[in-house]
PDB file of C-alpha atoms in Angstrom:
ATOM      1  CA  MET A 853      -6.461  16.485  -1.018  1.00 63.00           C
ATOM      2  CA  LYS A 854      -9.702  15.445  -0.495  1.00 76.00           C
ATOM      3  CA  THR A 855     -10.441  11.666   1.515  1.00 75.00           C
ATOM      4  CA  ASP A 856     -14.568  12.000   2.709  1.00 77.00           C
ATOM      5  CA  HIS A 857     -15.406  10.382  -0.472  1.00 81.00           C
ATOM      6  CA  LEU A 858     -13.408   6.938  -0.859  1.00 85.00           C
ATOM      7  CA  THR A 859     -14.624   4.173   1.237  1.00 89.00           C
ATOM      8  CA  ASP A 860     -12.354   1.965   2.082  1.00 94.00           C
ATOM      9  CA  ARG A 861     -12.085  -0.733  -0.980  1.00 94.00           C
ATOM     10  CA  ASP A 862     -10.685   2.773  -2.458  1.00 91.00           C
ATOM     11  CA  ALA A 863      -8.711   3.575  -0.626  1.00 92.00           C
ATOM     12  CA  LEU A 864      -6.667   0.263  -0.302  1.00 96.00           C
ATOM     13  CA  ALA A 865      -6.740  -0.245  -3.891  1.00 94.00           C
ATOM     14  CA  LEU A 866      -4.936   3.249  -4.888  1.00 91.00           C
ATOM     15  CA  THR A 867      -2.411   3.084  -2.603  1.00 92.00           C
ATOM     16  CA  VAL A 868      -1.877  -0.183  -3.867  1.00 96.00           C
ATOM     17  CA  TRP A 869      -1.907   0.949  -7.405  1.00 92.00           C
ATOM     18  CA  ALA A 870       0.089   3.876  -6.168  1.00 90.00           C
ATOM     19  CA  GLU A 871       3.100   2.111  -4.109  1.00 91.00           C
ATOM     20  CA  ALA A 872       3.524  -0.829  -6.300  1.00 93.00           C
ATOM     21  CA  ARG A 873       1.912  -0.523  -9.658  1.00 90.00           C
ATOM     22  CA  GLY A 874       5.279  -1.385 -10.983  1.00 93.00           C
ATOM     23  CA  GLU A 875       5.460  -4.935  -9.224  1.00 96.00           C
ATOM     24  CA  SER A 876       3.782  -8.367 -10.992  1.00 97.00           C
ATOM     25  CA  VAL A 877       0.585  -8.966  -8.971  1.00 97.00           C
ATOM     26  CA  ASN A 878       2.108 -10.666  -6.087  1.00 97.00           C
ATOM     27  CA  GLY A 879       3.798  -7.781  -5.345  1.00 98.00           C
ATOM     28  CA  ARG A 880       0.862  -5.952  -5.297  1.00 98.00           C
ATOM     29  CA  VAL A 881      -0.590  -7.854  -3.465  1.00 98.00           C
ATOM     30  CA  ALA A 882       2.086  -8.322  -1.064  1.00 98.00           C
ATOM     31  CA  VAL A 883       1.326  -4.452   0.218  1.00 98.00           C
ATOM     32  CA  ALA A 884      -2.082  -5.254   0.767  1.00 98.00           C
ATOM     33  CA  CYS A 885      -1.622  -7.786   3.056  1.00 98.00           C
ATOM     34  CA  VAL A 886       0.681  -5.194   4.594  1.00 98.00           C
ATOM     35  CA  ILE A 887      -2.323  -2.820   4.845  1.00 98.00           C
ATOM     36  CA  ARG A 888      -4.276  -5.623   5.927  1.00 98.00           C
ATOM     37  CA  ASN A 889      -1.587  -7.024   8.551  1.00 98.00           C
ATOM     38  CA  ARG A 890      -1.966  -3.745   9.753  1.00 96.00           C
ATOM     39  CA  MET A 891      -6.582  -3.222   9.656  1.00 97.00           C
ATOM     40  CA  ARG A 892      -5.944  -6.783  12.856  1.00 96.00           C
ATOM     41  CA  LEU A 893      -3.259  -5.357  14.483  1.00 95.00           C
ATOM     42  CA  ARG A 894      -4.545  -1.580  15.294  1.00 95.00           C
ATOM     43  CA  LYS A 895      -8.022  -2.243  14.985  1.00 97.00           C
ATOM     44  CA  LEU A 896      -8.453  -0.296  12.189  1.00 97.00           C
ATOM     45  CA  SER A 897     -10.583  -0.195   8.566  1.00 97.00           C
ATOM     46  CA  ALA A 898      -8.143   0.023   5.403  1.00 97.00           C
ATOM     47  CA  LYS A 899      -8.866   3.772   5.085  1.00 94.00           C
ATOM     48  CA  ALA A 900      -8.153   4.054   8.088  1.00 95.00           C
ATOM     49  CA  VAL A 901      -4.219   2.436   7.989  1.00 96.00           C
ATOM     50  CA  CYS A 902      -3.577   3.639   4.011  1.00 92.00           C
ATOM     51  CA  LEU A 903      -4.398   8.034   4.911  1.00 90.00           C
ATOM     52  CA  GLN A 904      -2.365   7.692   8.865  1.00 90.00           C
ATOM     53  CA  PRO A 905      -0.125   9.916   8.270  1.00 84.00           C
ATOM     54  CA  MET A 906       3.602   8.896   7.351  1.00 82.00           C
ATOM     55  CA  GLN A 907       3.121   5.696   6.286  1.00 86.00           C
ATOM     56  CA  PHE A 908       2.136   5.407   2.012  1.00 83.00           C
ATOM     57  CA  SER A 909       4.375   7.681   1.002  1.00 76.00           C
ATOM     58  CA  CYS A 910       2.032   7.683  -1.843  1.00 76.00           C
ATOM     59  CA  TRP A 911      -0.800  10.134   0.248  1.00 74.00           C
ATOM     60  CA  GLN A 912       2.330  12.443   1.099  1.00 73.00           C
ATOM     61  CA  THR A 913       3.886  15.381  -0.642  1.00 69.00           C
ATOM     62  CA  ILE A 914       7.710  14.838   0.863  1.00 70.00           C
ATOM     63  CA  ASP A 915       8.979  12.364  -0.685  1.00 64.00           C
ATOM     64  CA  GLY A 916       7.630  11.977  -3.759  1.00 66.00           C
ATOM     65  CA  GLN A 917       5.066  15.257  -5.162  1.00 65.00           C
ATOM     66  CA  ALA A 918       5.015  13.558  -8.551  1.00 70.00           C
ATOM     67  CA  ASN A 919       3.233  10.234  -7.514  1.00 67.00           C
ATOM     68  CA  HIS A 920       1.687  11.909  -4.800  1.00 68.00           C
ATOM     69  CA  ASP A 921       0.012  13.950  -7.769  1.00 74.00           C
ATOM     70  CA  VAL A 922      -0.686  11.014 -10.721  1.00 77.00           C
ATOM     71  CA  LEU A 923      -2.778   9.500  -7.203  1.00 76.00           C
ATOM     72  CA  LYS A 924      -4.449  13.161  -6.366  1.00 77.00           C
ATOM     73  CA  ALA A 925      -5.289  12.979  -9.959  1.00 78.00           C
ATOM     74  CA  LEU A 926      -7.204   9.331  -9.292  1.00 78.00           C
ATOM     75  CA  VAL A 927      -9.070  10.546  -6.439  1.00 77.00           C
ATOM     76  CA  ASP A 928     -10.129  13.296  -8.229  1.00 77.00           C
ATOM     77  CA  ALA A 929     -11.137  10.322 -10.817  1.00 79.00           C
ATOM     78  CA  ALA A 930     -12.636   9.127  -8.584  1.00 78.00           C
ATOM     79  CA  ALA A 931     -15.616  11.510  -6.447  1.00 76.00           C
ATOM     80  CA  ALA A 932     -16.975  12.707 -10.308  1.00 77.00           C
ATOM     81  CA  GLY A 933     -17.163   8.730 -10.245  1.00 80.00           C
ATOM     82  CA  ARG A 934     -15.575   8.388 -13.518  1.00 80.00           C
ATOM     83  CA  PRO A 935     -14.801   5.296 -14.719  1.00 81.00           C
ATOM     84  CA  VAL A 936     -11.617   2.803 -14.312  1.00 79.00           C
ATOM     85  CA  THR A 937     -10.431   2.063 -17.416  1.00 85.00           C
ATOM     86  CA  ASP A 938      -6.669   1.383 -16.984  1.00 86.00           C
ATOM     87  CA  PRO A 939      -5.754  -2.388 -16.458  1.00 92.00           C
ATOM     88  CA  ILE A 940      -3.835  -2.109 -13.687  1.00 92.00           C
ATOM     89  CA  ILE A 941      -6.003   0.360 -11.578  1.00 90.00           C
ATOM     90  CA  ARG A 942      -8.669  -1.935 -12.421  1.00 92.00           C
ATOM     91  CA  GLU A 943      -6.553  -4.994 -11.121  1.00 96.00           C
ATOM     92  CA  CYS A 944      -6.345  -3.147  -7.459  1.00 95.00           C
ATOM     93  CA  TYR A 945      -9.386  -2.958  -7.343  1.00 94.00           C
ATOM     94  CA  TRP A 946      -9.827  -6.849  -7.777  1.00 96.00           C
ATOM     95  CA  ILE A 947      -6.469  -7.409  -5.462  1.00 98.00           C
ATOM     96  CA  ALA A 948      -8.190  -5.092  -2.157  1.00 98.00           C
ATOM     97  CA  ASP A 949     -11.280  -7.247  -3.191  1.00 98.00           C
ATOM     98  CA  GLY A 950      -9.947 -10.238  -2.350  1.00 98.00           C
ATOM     99  CA  VAL A 951      -8.197  -9.217   0.789  1.00 97.00           C
ATOM    100  CA  LEU A 952     -10.969  -6.829   2.051  1.00 97.00           C
ATOM    101  CA  ALA A 953     -12.764 -10.700   1.472  1.00 97.00           C
ATOM    102  CA  GLY A 954     -10.303 -12.890   3.190  1.00 95.00           C
ATOM    103  CA  ASP A 955      -9.783 -14.400   0.161  1.00 97.00           C
ATOM    104  CA  VAL A 956      -5.945 -14.146  -0.349  1.00 96.00           C
ATOM    105  CA  ARG A 957      -3.937 -15.658   1.287  1.00 96.00           C
ATOM    106  CA  ASP A 958      -0.867 -12.891   2.422  1.00 98.00           C
ATOM    107  CA  ASN A 959       2.391 -13.552   1.156  1.00 98.00           C
ATOM    108  CA  THR A 960       4.948 -11.390   3.329  1.00 98.00           C
ATOM    109  CA  LYS A 961       4.854 -14.342   6.598  1.00 98.00           C
ATOM    110  CA  GLY A 962       2.427 -11.341   9.005  1.00 98.00           C
ATOM    111  CA  ALA A 963       4.783  -8.310   7.388  1.00 98.00           C
ATOM    112  CA  ASP A 964       3.041  -5.428   8.665  1.00 97.00           C
ATOM    113  CA  HIS A 965       5.746  -2.765   6.532  1.00 96.00           C
ATOM    114  CA  TYR A 966       8.311  -2.506   3.600  1.00 95.00           C
ATOM    115  CA  LEU A 967      10.183  -0.944   2.171  1.00 94.00           C
ATOM    116  CA  THR A 968      11.900  -1.108  -1.293  1.00 92.00           C
ATOM    117  CA  THR A 969      15.840  -2.536  -1.718  1.00 93.00           C
ATOM    118  CA  ARG A 970      16.618   0.011  -2.673  1.00 91.00           C
ATOM    119  CA  LEU A 971      16.699   1.786   0.341  1.00 90.00           C
ATOM    120  CA  LEU A 972      18.194  -1.407   1.820  1.00 88.00           C
ATOM    121  CA  SER A 973      22.200  -0.675   1.787  1.00 84.00           C
ATOM    122  CA  SER A 974      21.768   3.007   1.359  1.00 87.00           C
ATOM    123  CA  SER A 975      22.460   5.980   3.487  1.00 87.00           C
ATOM    124  CA  ARG A 976      18.248   5.993   3.592  1.00 86.00           C
ATOM    125  CA  ARG A 977      17.892   3.231   5.136  1.00 91.00           C
ATOM    126  CA  PRO A 978      14.887   4.419   7.685  1.00 90.00           C
ATOM    127  CA  SER A 979      15.708   3.458  11.477  1.00 91.00           C
ATOM    128  CA  TRP A 980      12.666   1.703  11.846  1.00 92.00           C
ATOM    129  CA  VAL A 981      14.769  -1.817  10.101  1.00 94.00           C
ATOM    130  CA  ALA A 982      16.245  -2.280  12.364  1.00 93.00           C
ATOM    131  CA  LYS A 983      13.862  -3.137  14.653  1.00 94.00           C
ATOM    132  CA  MET A 984      11.865  -5.205  12.906  1.00 96.00           C
ATOM    133  CA  ASP A 985      12.205  -8.577  11.918  1.00 97.00           C
ATOM    134  CA  TRP A 986      12.266  -9.335   7.928  1.00 97.00           C
ATOM    135  CA  THR A 987       9.863 -11.691   7.200  1.00 98.00           C
ATOM    136  CA  THR A 988      10.303 -12.283   2.876  1.00 98.00           C
ATOM    137  CA  THR A 989      10.991 -10.866  -0.228  1.00 98.00           C
ATOM    138  CA  VAL A 990       8.499 -10.092  -3.056  1.00 98.00           C
ATOM    139  CA  ASP A 991       9.601  -8.223  -6.487  1.00 96.00           C
ATOM    140  CA  SER A 992      11.600  -4.838  -5.600  1.00 95.00           C
ATOM    141  CA  GLN A 993      10.226  -4.499  -1.750  1.00 96.00           C
ATOM    142  CA  ALA A 994      11.826  -6.152   1.133  1.00 97.00           C
ATOM    143  CA  PHE A 995       8.613  -6.877   3.622  1.00 98.00           C
ATOM    144  CA  TYR A 996       9.721  -6.462   7.915  1.00 98.00           C
ATOM    145  CA  ARG A 997       7.007  -7.394  10.761  1.00 97.00           C
ATOM    146  CA  SER A 998       7.037  -5.878  14.216  1.00 94.00           C
ATOM    147  CA  ARG A 999       9.122  -7.636  17.154  1.00 88.00           C
ATOM    148  CA  PRO A1000       5.770  -8.009  19.979  1.00 82.00           C
TER     149      PRO A1000
END
């Protein structure tokens, strides 16, 4: 997938949409806040954080080809300059604008990781969870902060 044309705003909004479109507004804000927290910790742009390998499943084909394919179609549409009409995607752009401007309060208590609560008690629970401090749960996502 070609991502050269994506801005920080595009990368953040599309990541939030692909990762949390089934969540409430608070859930989507929480995912955006995780990205902002990683930006601060790693001193990277939103685009760099979102596109880092193996960080956000929507940009990978390993764990969700269907989600990746839908995201690719949106990226291609953005490259072609087609207007965004889907209300949830438009809302994700609104969230991205607020997060990038610093106008949105962090509702994750400083989290820099998250995962679906379905994985918490499953055999597919990632090993990194044991090395993190839980901060909060928003909708169906559990949020964690890296230990110092």
